[in-house]
Amino acid sequence: MTIPVSTETLDLAAKFPGIVTPDEREGYSGWIVKADELAAFAASLRDDLGYDFLSSVTGVDYLPEKKLEVVYHVYKTTGGPGLVFKVQLPRKKPEVPSLTPVYPGADFQEREAWDLLGIKFTGHPDLRRILMWEGFEGHPLRKDWKEPFYEEDIKPYSSRWPEGKHSYAEDRNPFNDNVQFPKQFDPEKWVPEGDAALYGALAEYRTTDEDGLDTDHIVVNMGPQHPSTHGVFRAVITLDGEDIVSMKPVMGYLHRNHEKIGERNTYLHNMPYTDRLDYFCSMTNNHGYALAVEKLTGIEVPERTEYIRVIMDELTRIQNHFILIGMLLNDLGAYFTPALYAFEERELILDIFEAVAGSRMMCNYFRFGGVARDVTPEILEKVSALAFDRLPRKADEFDRLLTENEILVSRCKGVGRLSSEDAIKYSMSGPSLRASGVPYDIRKADPYSIYDRFDFDVAVRYNGDTYDRYLIRLDEIRQSLRILQQAIRQIPEGPIQTGKSTYLTKTPAGESYGRIEAPKGELGYYLVSNGTGNPWRYHVRAPSFINITALESMVVGGKIADFVIVFGGIDVVLGEMDR
Amino acid sequence: MEKNDDKLNSPGYEIPSELQGQVAVTTLDRLYNWGRRSSVWPMMFGLACCAIEMIAAQAARYDMARFGMEVMRPSPRQSDLLLVSGTVTKKMLPIVVRLYNQMPEPKYVVAMGACASGGGPFKEGYNVVAGIDKFLPVDVYIPGCPPTPQALIHGMIKLQEKIDRQSIKKVRWYQEGADQVAIPEPILGPDLIDPRKLPQIKQVAKKG
């Protein structure tokens, strides 16, 4: 597993002389691009070399070197390894041209980098804060920005050693709460910025009827407390009658500072935190993170563990897709009945998770170079009863009950259409990308773990509407069952952990990007290590977050009533979207 | 489940044995509480991971309907119970407080899980409120991350027991001026501004 981060035998330095230089730092790979030439370079990368899929944009604050670095990962939707390139900026005035004209999928990711790291993307059409609110003081992921409950730079904190004394974080803060204010701040004179910038970002819309009467637009706020937004998501929608004219998503209502906390944590500390990203799929979250750390440290994974991981991943995918279908029907107005069917299957799968990991939802099961506990023969028997008998029957039952249901068909067919070009453009990944006719599945395109051993097909549908996004989930459940059945037949005996499992994993300095095909799309973890037991940078490329970039183009022109269905069909989880 | 020896719930009147088949005597408190405890309507409002276990508790295997709590209302105006199911962030807090203020009395708050009870694993985060009890009066805390559906149901039964012990004479919502009590909504400034702490914020910020 000691493959360096996504490089190819491609001499970009010769192709772009004076613009691109190889990144020669120890443990790093990829290319460093001059900021001024970035847009032209990226356009050439996309058009001449075929790197059409922008996977991740993030920033790293190299405080000791007084530099900020923007890191881009691009891939080809035809498969193969990717390419990483970076732009280095002075910390004082970090400005870089926005890549949104070349890759519109960079939109939200650049806004996130602006919000959390203060990197200014010139030419970005709508550079507002995205996770925090307008008016918030500072850019939290900067290394010199300290949170109100700051104790020390890295864990384990000395105060939490067993012999140490315990004190409340509140008592150490001058305001006795999790807040901090700038010097001389007068709360009585504060004028909240509110949502002026947000409403300003909506498309101006005005119509005049034949009598010359101006008709104003209606702005509807859906969420953050709304039964069909799957959590605390908020959408601001401009309406003309019932037609959506403009839509802006607002997120961050569940921004739990995953990355800031993650950079204080040790590597192993972060494992249980990853559970809480996409809280439906803790096993796959664990897998992506374990993969990134294993790439960094070069730990090998034993054969049996690889099989256990695949089994857990596919079980996760199956339960996620069942729930998605149930919830989609819930959004359609079938209320809870299909969801009840879905939860029945989910409970059976959670029983297996509880048996192997000790917890139903937050499994915290993977370790670097292994898993926490072995799977007993009794549990495997239960899994095979599900994989060979119950779940295939239930997938057919869902198919029979729903696929030709008149209401489902008439409300989903042709709704929320996304063309394959747009899907790639907006960095859509996972089932929603494949429903738009792009057969891109990381398990096949850039195989990780042992997925290259299994015989399965990449599910693909071609209409790109909500109906296809429903169908593709059923297809994927069936393909996952195929993988599951093969894995159960082939799983060997053997150890489940390489070496001794330790609390403190030391990593060599360098960077790594581990990505997997999570049930919701491409889940990536970008890690930068400075050679200690704590990550210097810990970034999560969350599929729920990036898939929402395309939402506006999918709902504009449609009806307001269809908004929840399109949104539900993309499949998002707020824990992952806001992190 | 109910404590019959409790003064509140016993009428203190003996029914003659020949009438026991036809007559039942109870207290007004008990009748009133019995109605309320059996129809606690939670708000359909999920914050984070815990919300999924809340849905699981409503689903077939755990079936919270057995306790009369299955009617989830999407509107605060129709709900009796605010189940704070997950991490409350600073950005979300003004909305949670507003929702609570919009609920009619009698209303209850259950803090589900570690985050809602005290910040949980995310307490150190810059956007996380270290427990909803800093703003709302919490009736029941349910530990766990997330609490299992069994734990949630246990917490709800605890809430029912609490309802059983309330007396019409003393409850908050029949006191004078109760309908004017609202929790001041926090403001999103450079950081979260709690309007009840304005003097302290001003004073400490001055010192720097």
XYZ file of N, CA, C and O in Angstrom, chain A residues 356-429:
296
model
N -20.092 -7.235 15.838
C -18.651 -7.173 15.573
C -17.982 -5.991 16.266
O -16.841 -6.082 16.697
N -18.686 -4.863 16.339
C -18.016 -3.647 16.799
C -18.439 -3.215 18.198
O -17.747 -2.454 18.841
N -19.571 -3.691 18.646
C -20.028 -3.316 19.983
C -20.983 -2.147 19.988
O -21.516 -1.784 21.025
N -21.184 -1.512 18.842
C -22.102 -0.390 18.785
C -22.891 -0.471 17.491
O -22.362 -0.881 16.459
N -24.151 -0.067 17.567
C -25.012 -0.190 16.395
C -24.604 0.775 15.280
O -24.437 0.391 14.136
N -24.522 2.028 15.669
C -24.376 3.050 14.641
C -22.949 3.554 14.522
O -22.434 3.715 13.436
N -22.346 3.848 15.648
C -21.004 4.420 15.637
C -20.021 3.287 15.877
O -19.642 3.016 17.009
N -19.641 2.628 14.797
C -18.954 1.348 14.947
C -17.516 1.497 15.429
O -17.063 0.689 16.220
N -16.798 2.507 14.953
C -15.406 2.684 15.362
C -14.669 1.351 15.271
O -14.020 0.901 16.207
N -14.787 0.719 14.120
C -14.394 -0.682 13.999
C -13.028 -0.861 13.348
O -12.326 -1.811 13.636
N -12.641 0.067 12.491
C -11.407 -0.131 11.743
C -10.207 0.381 12.544
O -10.304 1.334 13.308
N -9.094 -0.284 12.341
C -7.831 0.178 12.916
C -6.826 0.270 11.774
O -7.056 -0.304 10.709
N -5.720 0.960 12.029
C -4.730 1.061 10.959
C -4.041 -0.290 10.820
O -3.429 -0.772 11.759
N -4.209 -0.898 9.658
C -3.654 -2.230 9.444
C -4.492 -3.320 10.061
O -3.986 -4.399 10.339
N -5.768 -3.070 10.265
C -6.595 -4.128 10.822
C -7.997 -3.671 11.127
O -8.442 -2.638 10.649
N -8.681 -4.494 11.899
C -9.972 -4.104 12.451
C -9.940 -4.394 13.951
O -9.048 -5.084 14.422
N -10.918 -3.872 14.676
C -10.855 -3.956 16.135
C -11.042 -5.378 16.648
O -10.347 -5.815 17.550
N -11.993 -6.094 16.100
C -12.257 -7.452 16.573
C -12.462 -8.382 15.386
O -12.885 -7.954 14.322
N -12.224 -9.659 15.626
C -12.445 -10.630 14.559
C -13.940 -10.918 14.420
O -14.717 -10.716 15.356
N -14.302 -11.416 13.257
C -15.686 -11.808 13.018
C -15.800 -13.294 13.321
O -15.079 -14.107 12.760
N -16.689 -13.626 14.222
C -16.824 -15.035 14.610
C -17.604 -15.797 13.540
O -18.349 -15.201 12.761
N -17.463 -17.135 13.522
C -18.218 -17.931 12.540
C -19.727 -17.728 12.663
O -20.440 -17.738 11.660
N -20.204 -17.499 13.898
C -21.656 -17.304 14.070
C -22.123 -16.023 13.366
O -23.180 -16.001 12.745
N -21.290 -14.984 13.485
C -21.672 -13.731 12.832
C -21.641 -13.914 11.317
O -22.551 -13.478 10.608
N -20.599 -14.602 10.834
C -20.518 -14.831 9.388
C -21.733 -15.602 8.887
O -22.232 -15.358 7.794
N -22.194 -16.509 9.734
C -23.385 -17.283 9.359
C -24.589 -16.351 9.205
O -25.375 -16.482 8.270
N -24.687 -15.412 10.145
C -25.790 -14.445 10.075
C -25.679 -13.597 8.819
O -26.672 -13.318 8.151
N -24.439 -13.174 8.523
C -24.246 -12.355 7.325
C -24.646 -13.146 6.092
O -25.317 -12.630 5.189
N -24.254 -14.423 6.047
C -24.563 -15.157 4.828
C -26.061 -15.434 4.730
O -26.607 -15.462 3.630
N -26.730 -15.597 5.875
C -28.193 -15.748 5.806
C -28.828 -14.499 5.204
O -29.771 -14.571 4.418
N -28.277 -13.344 5.559
C -28.796 -12.101 4.979
C -28.437 -11.997 3.502
O -29.270 -11.687 2.664
N -27.177 -12.287 3.192
C -26.682 -12.033 1.834
C -27.242 -13.011 0.815
O -27.459 -12.653 -0.337
N -27.446 -14.239 1.247
C -27.901 -15.230 0.271
C -29.415 -15.365 0.231
O -29.977 -15.784 -0.764
N -30.062 -15.011 1.335
C -31.493 -15.289 1.368
C -32.334 -14.039 1.560
O -33.031 -13.598 0.656
N -32.204 -13.426 2.728
C -33.169 -12.392 3.088
C -33.057 -11.131 2.224
O -34.052 -10.683 1.662
N -31.861 -10.572 2.105
C -31.743 -9.290 1.422
C -32.075 -9.355 -0.077
O -32.740 -8.452 -0.590
N -31.645 -10.425 -0.798
C -32.077 -10.492 -2.195
C -33.604 -10.518 -2.317
O -34.181 -9.864 -3.187
N -34.242 -11.246 -1.405
C -35.710 -11.299 -1.432
C -36.293 -9.913 -1.184
O -37.247 -9.487 -1.821
N -35.671 -9.204 -0.218
C -36.223 -7.891 0.149
C -35.990 -6.865 -0.959
O -36.831 -6.003 -1.195
N -34.842 -6.985 -1.636
C -34.594 -6.073 -2.754
C -35.661 -6.293 -3.827
O -36.196 -5.339 -4.393
N -35.992 -7.559 -4.070
C -37.049 -7.852 -5.042
C -38.392 -7.317 -4.560
O -39.204 -6.846 -5.354
N -38.610 -7.413 -3.255
C -39.886 -6.941 -2.712
C -40.027 -5.432 -2.915
O -41.080 -4.951 -3.337
N -38.942 -4.704 -2.632
C -38.965 -3.255 -2.860
C -39.252 -2.963 -4.333
O -40.056 -2.100 -4.669
N -38.559 -3.697 -5.188
C -38.711 -3.534 -6.627
C -40.180 -3.733 -7.012
O -40.789 -2.915 -7.705
N -40.751 -4.815 -6.513
C -42.126 -5.177 -6.861
C -43.107 -4.134 -6.333
O -44.049 -3.745 -7.007
N -42.859 -3.670 -5.117
C -43.790 -2.725 -4.494
C -43.726 -1.348 -5.128
O -44.743 -0.686 -5.270
N -42.521 -0.926 -5.480
C -42.354 0.492 -5.789
C -42.091 0.820 -7.245
O -42.606 1.807 -7.753
N -41.282 0.018 -7.925
C -40.726 0.459 -9.212
C -41.806 0.872 -10.198
O -41.640 1.833 -10.945
N -42.916 0.141 -10.227
C -43.942 0.510 -11.193
C -45.097 1.257 -10.551
O -46.145 1.436 -11.177
N -44.887 1.660 -9.340
C -45.925 2.418 -8.663
C -46.205 3.714 -9.415
O -45.305 4.490 -9.717
N -47.475 3.916 -9.706
C -47.893 5.035 -10.549
C -47.406 6.384 -10.009
O -46.890 7.216 -10.747
N -47.558 6.558 -8.702
C -47.196 7.853 -8.123
C -45.685 8.070 -8.200
O -45.212 9.139 -8.581
N -44.970 7.031 -7.852
C -43.513 7.143 -7.899
C -43.047 7.484 -9.311
O -42.237 8.391 -9.522
N -43.597 6.762 -10.282
C -43.162 6.973 -11.667
C -43.504 8.382 -12.121
O -42.657 9.109 -12.646
N -44.757 8.805 -11.868
C -45.137 10.104 -12.430
C -44.473 11.260 -11.708
O -44.280 12.315 -12.287
N -44.106 11.067 -10.453
C -43.464 12.186 -9.767
C -41.954 12.218 -9.934
O -41.322 13.240 -9.692
N -41.366 11.083 -10.314
C -39.904 11.043 -10.390
C -39.366 11.090 -11.812
O -38.258 11.550 -12.038
N -40.126 10.575 -12.769
C -39.585 10.503 -14.138
C -39.406 11.897 -14.709
O -40.332 12.701 -14.714
N -38.231 12.181 -15.184
C -37.971 13.475 -15.818
C -37.798 14.617 -14.831
O -37.623 15.754 -15.237
N -37.838 14.323 -13.531
C -37.721 15.393 -12.540
C -36.268 15.509 -12.082
O -35.625 14.511 -11.789
N -35.788 16.729 -12.030
C -34.421 16.965 -11.539
C -33.369 16.391 -12.449
O -32.405 15.784 -12.009
N -33.535 16.607 -13.748
C -32.629 16.003 -14.711
C -31.236 16.627 -14.626
O -31.091 17.829 -14.488
N -30.240 15.764 -14.741
C -28.849 16.223 -14.730
C -28.125 15.474 -15.838
O -28.058 14.243 -15.809
N -27.606 16.204 -16.809
C -26.932 15.538 -17.929
C -25.570 15.024 -17.467
O -25.034 15.470 -16.456
N -25.016 14.097 -18.225
C -23.739 13.527 -17.798
C -22.641 14.587 -17.831
O -21.765 14.586 -16.977
N -22.707 15.512 -18.800
C -21.692 16.570 -18.855
C -21.758 17.432 -17.590
O -20.747 17.730 -16.972
N -23.000 17.794 -17.230
C -23.154 18.635 -16.045
C -22.734 17.895 -14.789
O -22.142 18.467 -13.878
N -23.061 16.608 -14.726
C -22.722 15.840 -13.533
C -21.216 15.837 -13.319
O -20.735 16.022 -12.202
N -20.466 15.647 -14.398
C -19.004 15.647 -14.279
C -18.510 17.047 -13.928
O -17.674 17.239 -13.056
N -19.102 18.034 -14.622
C -18.714 19.420 -14.418
C -18.852 19.842 -12.951
O -17.993 20.501 -12.397
N -19.959 19.432 -12.343
C -20.217 19.829 -10.958
C -19.598 18.873 -9.942
O -19.989 18.869 -8.779
N -18.706 18.002 -10.383
C -18.036 17.054 -9.480
C -19.023 16.166 -8.733
O -18.782 15.794 -7.593
N -20.129 15.859 -9.335
C -21.069 14.914 -8.728
C -20.386 13.552 -8.664
O -19.642 13.189 -9.570
N -20.596 12.825 -7.593
C -19.987 11.496 -7.524
C -20.979 10.511 -6.949
O -22.030 10.891 -6.451
